[in-house]
Amino acid sequence: MLLGGKMPRLIIWSECQFTRLALKEIVSRKLPYVTEVMFIGSDDKVNLCTRDYLIIDPSGDGFHKCYEFLNEHNSILEPERVLIFSSEVDMLMLDLLFKKEFKFLKKKRYLPEISSAVEKFIQLKNLMSDEDVFNYKITKMEEKILVMMMSGLSVKNISNILKLSVKTISVHKCNSLRKIGVDAKSSSGLFFFHKHVVGNRAVLQKSI
């Protein structure tokens, strides 16, 4: 694990103070050999390198800031060194947007489970048991439309771009939202991208 005799940095990104405190306690007790730990939020600047480990909590109002942070460092991130500490829906959204399979840890876990998972993460081991594996069974078209929705495009916009009827796009939209457990009537709360400038062009290039 030690590269050149020195443990790479562990960077913890979260807007939640409770998450920071819990992870700080876990690292200090379970991972005393991790000597360089940084706790950062959206207002902090840090230059990541490929050897860094990143634990990131995108929950709540911090999701769009998390996206911007990951997008800024996307070219140098190694997915196996990124742990998303969140809900399954947050994880799915980030996987679709970045086309990378980051490691994932559900927030609603007991402390010993979280502690063990963080240790496995640092050791670059598999975190998930067979019971933890989730599969929304989203089709390629549903995935494409989901990403385009997250970029801020309306059903009509997507219809024009993909040359499909509004009804067809709406069906795919409703199916994808149903599969990830989101009520279509309240989906604007999840797909926050229409309120933020987050690089629509880059997102669209990945999805089309």
PDB file of C-alpha atoms in Angstrom:
ATOM      1  CA  MET A   1       0.000   0.000   0.000  1.00  0.00           C
ATOM      2  CA  LEU A   2       2.737   2.459   0.778  1.00  0.00           C
ATOM      3  CA  LEU A   3       4.139   4.008  -2.362  1.00  0.00           C
ATOM      4  CA  GLY A   4       7.735   5.126  -2.061  1.00  0.00           C
ATOM      5  CA  GLY A   5       7.441   4.768   1.716  1.00  0.00           C
ATOM      6  CA  LYS A   6       4.738   7.399   1.993  1.00  0.00           C
ATOM      7  CA  MET A   7       0.973   7.009   2.206  1.00  0.00           C
ATOM      8  CA  PRO A   8      -0.875   9.122  -0.394  1.00  0.00           C
ATOM      9  CA  ARG A   9      -3.175  11.877   0.837  1.00  0.00           C
ATOM     10  CA  LEU A  10      -6.741  11.184   1.938  1.00  0.00           C
ATOM     11  CA  ILE A  11      -9.035  14.048   0.972  1.00  0.00           C
ATOM     12  CA  ILE A  12     -12.534  14.193   2.478  1.00  0.00           C
ATOM     13  CA  TRP A  13     -14.987  16.486   0.679  1.00  0.00           C
ATOM     14  CA  SER A  14     -18.263  17.209   2.444  1.00  0.00           C
ATOM     15  CA  GLU A  15     -20.544  20.102   3.221  1.00  0.00           C
ATOM     16  CA  CYS A  16     -21.830  18.174   6.270  1.00  0.00           C
ATOM     17  CA  GLN A  17     -19.981  18.763   9.534  1.00  0.00           C
ATOM     18  CA  PHE A  18     -21.307  15.492  11.007  1.00  0.00           C
ATOM     19  CA  THR A  19     -19.852  13.521   8.083  1.00  0.00           C
ATOM     20  CA  ARG A  20     -16.495  15.206   8.570  1.00  0.00           C
ATOM     21  CA  LEU A  21     -16.428  14.475  12.300  1.00  0.00           C
ATOM     22  CA  ALA A  22     -17.451  10.831  11.862  1.00  0.00           C
ATOM     23  CA  LEU A  23     -14.849  10.179   9.158  1.00  0.00           C
ATOM     24  CA  LYS A  24     -12.173  12.011  11.159  1.00  0.00           C
ATOM     25  CA  GLU A  25     -12.874   9.695  14.111  1.00  0.00           C
ATOM     26  CA  ILE A  26     -12.744   6.596  11.893  1.00  0.00           C
ATOM     27  CA  VAL A  27      -9.475   7.596  10.251  1.00  0.00           C
ATOM     28  CA  SER A  28      -7.755   8.461  13.527  1.00  0.00           C
ATOM     29  CA  ARG A  29      -8.770   5.165  15.183  1.00  0.00           C
ATOM     30  CA  LYS A  30      -8.742   2.709  12.296  1.00  0.00           C
ATOM     31  CA  LEU A  31      -6.163   4.175   9.944  1.00  0.00           C
ATOM     32  CA  PRO A  32      -3.375   5.719  12.048  1.00  0.00           C
ATOM     33  CA  TYR A  33      -0.918   5.139   9.180  1.00  0.00           C
ATOM     34  CA  VAL A  34      -2.802   7.681   7.063  1.00  0.00           C
ATOM     35  CA  THR A  35      -0.820  10.725   8.092  1.00  0.00           C
ATOM     36  CA  GLU A  36      -2.025  13.332   5.611  1.00  0.00           C
ATOM     37  CA  VAL A  37      -5.780  13.899   5.818  1.00  0.00           C
ATOM     38  CA  MET A  38      -7.516  16.973   4.384  1.00  0.00           C
ATOM     39  CA  PHE A  39     -11.099  17.993   5.118  1.00  0.00           C
ATOM     40  CA  ILE A  40     -12.465  20.337   2.484  1.00  0.00           C
ATOM     41  CA  GLY A  41     -15.736  21.874   1.307  1.00  0.00           C
ATOM     42  CA  SER A  42     -16.917  23.811  -1.702  1.00  0.00           C
ATOM     43  CA  ASP A  43     -15.094  26.985  -0.646  1.00  0.00           C
ATOM     44  CA  ASP A  44     -11.729  25.260  -0.336  1.00  0.00           C
ATOM     45  CA  LYS A  45      -9.245  24.848  -3.159  1.00  0.00           C
ATOM     46  CA  VAL A  46      -7.094  21.768  -3.574  1.00  0.00           C
ATOM     47  CA  ASN A  47      -5.085  20.333  -6.438  1.00  0.00           C
ATOM     48  CA  LEU A  48      -5.689  16.606  -6.690  1.00  0.00           C
ATOM     49  CA  CYS A  49      -3.177  14.118  -8.040  1.00  0.00           C
ATOM     50  CA  THR A  50      -3.756  10.576  -9.277  1.00  0.00           C
ATOM     51  CA  ARG A  51      -2.399   8.999  -6.078  1.00  0.00           C
ATOM     52  CA  ASP A  52      -4.823  10.832  -3.790  1.00  0.00           C
ATOM     53  CA  TYR A  53      -7.732   9.049  -2.144  1.00  0.00           C
ATOM     54  CA  LEU A  54     -11.001  10.983  -2.177  1.00  0.00           C
ATOM     55  CA  ILE A  55     -14.044  10.370   0.038  1.00  0.00           C
ATOM     56  CA  ILE A  56     -16.870  12.585  -1.129  1.00  0.00           C
ATOM     57  CA  ASP A  57     -20.307  13.238   0.332  1.00  0.00           C
ATOM     58  CA  PRO A  58     -22.582  14.780  -2.355  1.00  0.00           C
ATOM     59  CA  SER A  59     -25.788  14.684  -0.318  1.00  0.00           C
ATOM     60  CA  GLY A  60     -28.244  17.494   0.163  1.00  0.00           C
ATOM     61  CA  ASP A  61     -27.546  20.961  -1.182  1.00  0.00           C
ATOM     62  CA  GLY A  62     -23.930  20.022  -1.841  1.00  0.00           C
ATOM     63  CA  PHE A  63     -24.631  17.837  -4.873  1.00  0.00           C
ATOM     64  CA  HIS A  64     -24.088  20.458  -7.577  1.00  0.00           C
ATOM     65  CA  LYS A  65     -20.922  21.659  -5.819  1.00  0.00           C
ATOM     66  CA  CYS A  66     -19.731  18.065  -5.636  1.00  0.00           C
ATOM     67  CA  TYR A  67     -20.373  17.671  -9.359  1.00  0.00           C
ATOM     68  CA  GLU A  68     -18.387  20.809 -10.146  1.00  0.00           C
ATOM     69  CA  PHE A  69     -15.494  19.632  -7.959  1.00  0.00           C
ATOM     70  CA  LEU A  70     -15.378  16.188  -9.570  1.00  0.00           C
ATOM     71  CA  ASN A  71     -15.769  17.661 -13.039  1.00  0.00           C
ATOM     72  CA  GLU A  72     -12.842  20.023 -12.433  1.00  0.00           C
ATOM     73  CA  HIS A  73     -10.581  17.076 -11.547  1.00  0.00           C
ATOM     74  CA  ASN A  74     -12.205  14.445 -13.769  1.00  0.00           C
ATOM     75  CA  SER A  75      -9.199  13.932 -16.042  1.00  0.00           C
ATOM     76  CA  ILE A  76      -6.879  12.891 -13.203  1.00  0.00           C
ATOM     77  CA  LEU A  77      -9.247  10.904 -10.971  1.00  0.00           C
ATOM     78  CA  GLU A  78      -8.709   7.176 -10.586  1.00  0.00           C
ATOM     79  CA  PRO A  79     -12.200   5.700  -9.955  1.00  0.00           C
ATOM     80  CA  GLU A  80     -10.893   3.057  -7.555  1.00  0.00           C
ATOM     81  CA  ARG A  81      -9.512   5.847  -5.353  1.00  0.00           C
ATOM     82  CA  VAL A  82     -12.835   7.731  -5.179  1.00  0.00           C
ATOM     83  CA  LEU A  83     -15.418   6.698  -2.577  1.00  0.00           C
ATOM     84  CA  ILE A  84     -18.908   8.193  -2.864  1.00  0.00           C
ATOM     85  CA  PHE A  85     -20.503   8.286   0.601  1.00  0.00           C
ATOM     86  CA  SER A  86     -24.172   8.863  -0.201  1.00  0.00           C
ATOM     87  CA  SER A  87     -27.474   7.438  -1.394  1.00  0.00           C
ATOM     88  CA  GLU A  88     -27.845   5.066  -4.349  1.00  0.00           C
ATOM     89  CA  VAL A  89     -29.532   7.743  -6.459  1.00  0.00           C
ATOM     90  CA  ASP A  90     -26.631  10.164  -5.935  1.00  0.00           C
ATOM     91  CA  MET A  91     -24.243   7.389  -6.895  1.00  0.00           C
ATOM     92  CA  LEU A  92     -26.206   6.534 -10.024  1.00  0.00           C
ATOM     93  CA  MET A  93     -26.303  10.172 -11.114  1.00  0.00           C
ATOM     94  CA  LEU A  94     -22.535  10.562 -10.716  1.00  0.00           C
ATOM     95  CA  ASP A  95     -21.844   7.291 -12.526  1.00  0.00           C
ATOM     96  CA  LEU A  96     -24.002   8.398 -15.463  1.00  0.00           C
ATOM     97  CA  LEU A  97     -22.514  11.874 -15.626  1.00  0.00           C
ATOM     98  CA  PHE A  98     -18.878  10.810 -15.451  1.00  0.00           C
ATOM     99  CA  LYS A  99     -19.103   7.400 -17.117  1.00  0.00           C
ATOM    100  CA  LYS A 100     -16.922   6.032 -14.327  1.00  0.00           C
ATOM    101  CA  GLU A 101     -17.645   3.402 -11.701  1.00  0.00           C
ATOM    102  CA  PHE A 102     -16.637   4.998  -8.438  1.00  0.00           C
ATOM    103  CA  LYS A 103     -16.635   3.034  -5.202  1.00  0.00           C
ATOM    104  CA  PHE A 104     -19.783   3.472  -3.184  1.00  0.00           C
ATOM    105  CA  LEU A 105     -20.809   3.359   0.469  1.00  0.00           C
ATOM    106  CA  LYS A 106     -24.371   3.896   1.677  1.00  0.00           C
ATOM    107  CA  LYS A 107     -24.670   6.559   4.326  1.00  0.00           C
ATOM    108  CA  LYS A 108     -27.224   4.658   6.417  1.00  0.00           C
ATOM    109  CA  ARG A 109     -24.763   2.195   7.897  1.00  0.00           C
ATOM    110  CA  TYR A 110     -23.623   1.408  11.417  1.00  0.00           C
ATOM    111  CA  LEU A 111     -20.313   2.968  12.410  1.00  0.00           C
ATOM    112  CA  PRO A 112     -18.375  -0.344  12.513  1.00  0.00           C
ATOM    113  CA  GLU A 113     -19.540  -1.105   8.937  1.00  0.00           C
ATOM    114  CA  ILE A 114     -18.471   2.325   7.727  1.00  0.00           C
ATOM    115  CA  SER A 115     -15.146   1.960   9.510  1.00  0.00           C
ATOM    116  CA  SER A 116     -14.485  -1.413   7.878  1.00  0.00           C
ATOM    117  CA  ALA A 117     -15.491  -0.111   4.442  1.00  0.00           C
ATOM    118  CA  VAL A 118     -13.197   2.909   4.684  1.00  0.00           C
ATOM    119  CA  GLU A 119     -10.298   0.636   5.641  1.00  0.00           C
ATOM    120  CA  LYS A 120     -11.023  -1.621   2.628  1.00  0.00           C
ATOM    121  CA  PHE A 121     -11.199   1.461   0.418  1.00  0.00           C
ATOM    122  CA  ILE A 122      -7.746   2.627   1.492  1.00  0.00           C
ATOM    123  CA  GLN A 123      -6.451  -0.895   0.826  1.00  0.00           C
ATOM    124  CA  LEU A 124      -8.083  -0.806  -2.652  1.00  0.00           C
ATOM    125  CA  LYS A 125     -10.292  -3.799  -1.841  1.00  0.00           C
ATOM    126  CA  ASN A 126     -13.866  -4.486  -2.879  1.00  0.00           C
ATOM    127  CA  LEU A 127     -16.340  -2.731  -0.588  1.00  0.00           C
ATOM    128  CA  MET A 128     -19.632  -4.267  -1.594  1.00  0.00           C
ATOM    129  CA  SER A 129     -21.069  -7.640  -0.711  1.00  0.00           C
ATOM    130  CA  ASP A 130     -23.527  -9.404  -2.996  1.00  0.00           C
ATOM    131  CA  GLU A 131     -26.354  -7.966  -0.884  1.00  0.00           C
ATOM    132  CA  ASP A 132     -25.126  -4.428  -1.487  1.00  0.00           C
ATOM    133  CA  VAL A 133     -25.045  -4.613  -5.288  1.00  0.00           C
ATOM    134  CA  PHE A 134     -27.794  -2.531  -6.841  1.00  0.00           C
ATOM    135  CA  ASN A 135     -28.967  -2.597 -10.434  1.00  0.00           C
ATOM    136  CA  TYR A 136     -31.630  -0.241 -11.685  1.00  0.00           C
ATOM    137  CA  LYS A 137     -31.792  -2.027 -15.076  1.00  0.00           C
ATOM    138  CA  ILE A 138     -31.941   1.250 -16.943  1.00  0.00           C
ATOM    139  CA  THR A 139     -31.786   0.892 -20.717  1.00  0.00           C
ATOM    140  CA  LYS A 140     -29.254   2.780 -22.848  1.00  0.00           C
ATOM    141  CA  MET A 141     -31.963   5.134 -24.114  1.00  0.00           C
ATOM    142  CA  GLU A 142     -33.281   5.768 -20.602  1.00  0.00           C
ATOM    143  CA  GLU A 143     -29.726   6.448 -19.461  1.00  0.00           C
ATOM    144  CA  LYS A 144     -29.148   8.895 -22.311  1.00  0.00           C
ATOM    145  CA  ILE A 145     -32.363  10.779 -21.576  1.00  0.00           C
ATOM    146  CA  LEU A 146     -31.650  10.812 -17.835  1.00  0.00           C
ATOM    147  CA  VAL A 147     -28.254  12.436 -18.407  1.00  0.00           C
ATOM    148  CA  MET A 148     -29.749  14.969 -20.818  1.00  0.00           C
ATOM    149  CA  MET A 149     -32.418  15.818 -18.243  1.00  0.00           C
ATOM    150  CA  MET A 150     -29.733  16.354 -15.622  1.00  0.00           C
ATOM    151  CA  SER A 151     -28.025  18.759 -18.012  1.00  0.00           C
ATOM    152  CA  GLY A 152     -31.129  20.961 -17.882  1.00  0.00           C
ATOM    153  CA  LEU A 153     -32.832  19.981 -21.139  1.00  0.00           C
ATOM    154  CA  SER A 154     -36.606  19.742 -21.301  1.00  0.00           C
ATOM    155  CA  VAL A 155     -38.515  16.833 -22.810  1.00  0.00           C
ATOM    156  CA  LYS A 156     -39.179  18.976 -25.891  1.00  0.00           C
ATOM    157  CA  ASN A 157     -35.471  19.860 -26.237  1.00  0.00           C
ATOM    158  CA  ILE A 158     -34.508  16.196 -25.997  1.00  0.00           C
ATOM    159  CA  SER A 159     -37.199  15.285 -28.514  1.00  0.00           C
ATOM    160  CA  ASN A 160     -35.723  17.738 -31.035  1.00  0.00           C
ATOM    161  CA  ILE A 161     -32.149  16.558 -30.475  1.00  0.00           C
ATOM    162  CA  LEU A 162     -32.871  12.828 -30.669  1.00  0.00           C
ATOM    163  CA  LYS A 163     -35.504  13.173 -33.411  1.00  0.00           C
ATOM    164  CA  LEU A 164     -38.033  11.230 -31.357  1.00  0.00           C
ATOM    165  CA  SER A 165     -41.574  12.175 -30.390  1.00  0.00           C
ATOM    166  CA  VAL A 166     -42.282  14.033 -27.168  1.00  0.00           C
ATOM    167  CA  LYS A 167     -44.455  11.091 -26.095  1.00  0.00           C
ATOM    168  CA  THR A 168     -41.577   8.614 -26.596  1.00  0.00           C
ATOM    169  CA  ILE A 169     -39.180  10.788 -24.607  1.00  0.00           C
ATOM    170  CA  SER A 170     -41.761  11.188 -21.836  1.00  0.00           C
ATOM    171  CA  VAL A 171     -42.214   7.418 -21.579  1.00  0.00           C
ATOM    172  CA  HIS A 172     -38.445   6.882 -21.277  1.00  0.00           C
ATOM    173  CA  LYS A 173     -38.249   9.689 -18.729  1.00  0.00           C
ATOM    174  CA  CYS A 174     -41.015   8.228 -16.548  1.00  0.00           C
ATOM    175  CA  ASN A 175     -39.562   4.721 -16.792  1.00  0.00           C
ATOM    176  CA  SER A 176     -36.094   5.862 -15.712  1.00  0.00           C
ATOM    177  CA  LEU A 177     -37.454   7.903 -12.804  1.00  0.00           C
ATOM    178  CA  ARG A 178     -39.627   5.009 -11.670  1.00  0.00           C
ATOM    179  CA  LYS A 179     -36.657   2.623 -11.729  1.00  0.00           C
ATOM    180  CA  ILE A 180     -34.541   4.866  -9.517  1.00  0.00           C
ATOM    181  CA  GLY A 181     -37.464   5.533  -7.185  1.00  0.00           C
ATOM    182  CA  VAL A 182     -38.089   9.184  -8.012  1.00  0.00           C
ATOM    183  CA  ASP A 183     -41.586  10.587  -8.331  1.00  0.00           C
ATOM    184  CA  ALA A 184     -41.787  12.192 -11.792  1.00  0.00           C
ATOM    185  CA  LYS A 185     -43.926  15.010 -10.372  1.00  0.00           C
ATOM    186  CA  SER A 186     -41.133  16.061  -8.018  1.00  0.00           C
ATOM    187  CA  SER A 187     -38.178  15.247 -10.276  1.00  0.00           C
ATOM    188  CA  SER A 188     -37.192  18.916 -10.580  1.00  0.00           C
ATOM    189  CA  GLY A 189     -35.860  18.641  -7.048  1.00  0.00           C
ATOM    190  CA  LEU A 190     -33.476  15.875  -8.100  1.00  0.00           C
ATOM    191  CA  PHE A 191     -32.389  17.227 -11.448  1.00  0.00           C
ATOM    192  CA  PHE A 192     -30.959  20.449 -10.127  1.00  0.00           C
ATOM    193  CA  PHE A 193     -28.846  21.090 -13.188  1.00  0.00           C
ATOM    194  CA  HIS A 194     -31.410  23.386 -14.809  1.00  0.00           C
ATOM    195  CA  LYS A 195     -30.676  25.905 -12.033  1.00  0.00           C
ATOM    196  CA  HIS A 196     -26.893  25.778 -12.316  1.00  0.00           C
ATOM    197  CA  VAL A 197     -24.352  26.405 -15.044  1.00  0.00           C
ATOM    198  CA  VAL A 198     -22.451  23.115 -15.004  1.00  0.00           C
ATOM    199  CA  GLY A 199     -21.224  22.690 -18.561  1.00  0.00           C
ATOM    200  CA  ASN A 200     -24.198  21.458 -20.575  1.00  0.00           C
ATOM    201  CA  ARG A 201     -22.075  20.956 -23.670  1.00  0.00           C
ATOM    202  CA  ALA A 202     -19.689  18.548 -21.925  1.00  0.00           C
ATOM    203  CA  VAL A 203     -22.572  16.541 -20.469  1.00  0.00           C
ATOM    204  CA  LEU A 204     -24.280  16.285 -23.831  1.00  0.00           C
ATOM    205  CA  GLN A 205     -21.125  15.118 -25.560  1.00  0.00           C
ATOM    206  CA  LYS A 206     -20.912  12.229 -23.117  1.00  0.00           C
ATOM    207  CA  SER A 207     -24.557  11.258 -23.521  1.00  0.00           C
ATOM    208  CA  ILE A 208     -25.009  11.369 -27.286  1.00  0.00           C
TER     209      ILE A 208
END
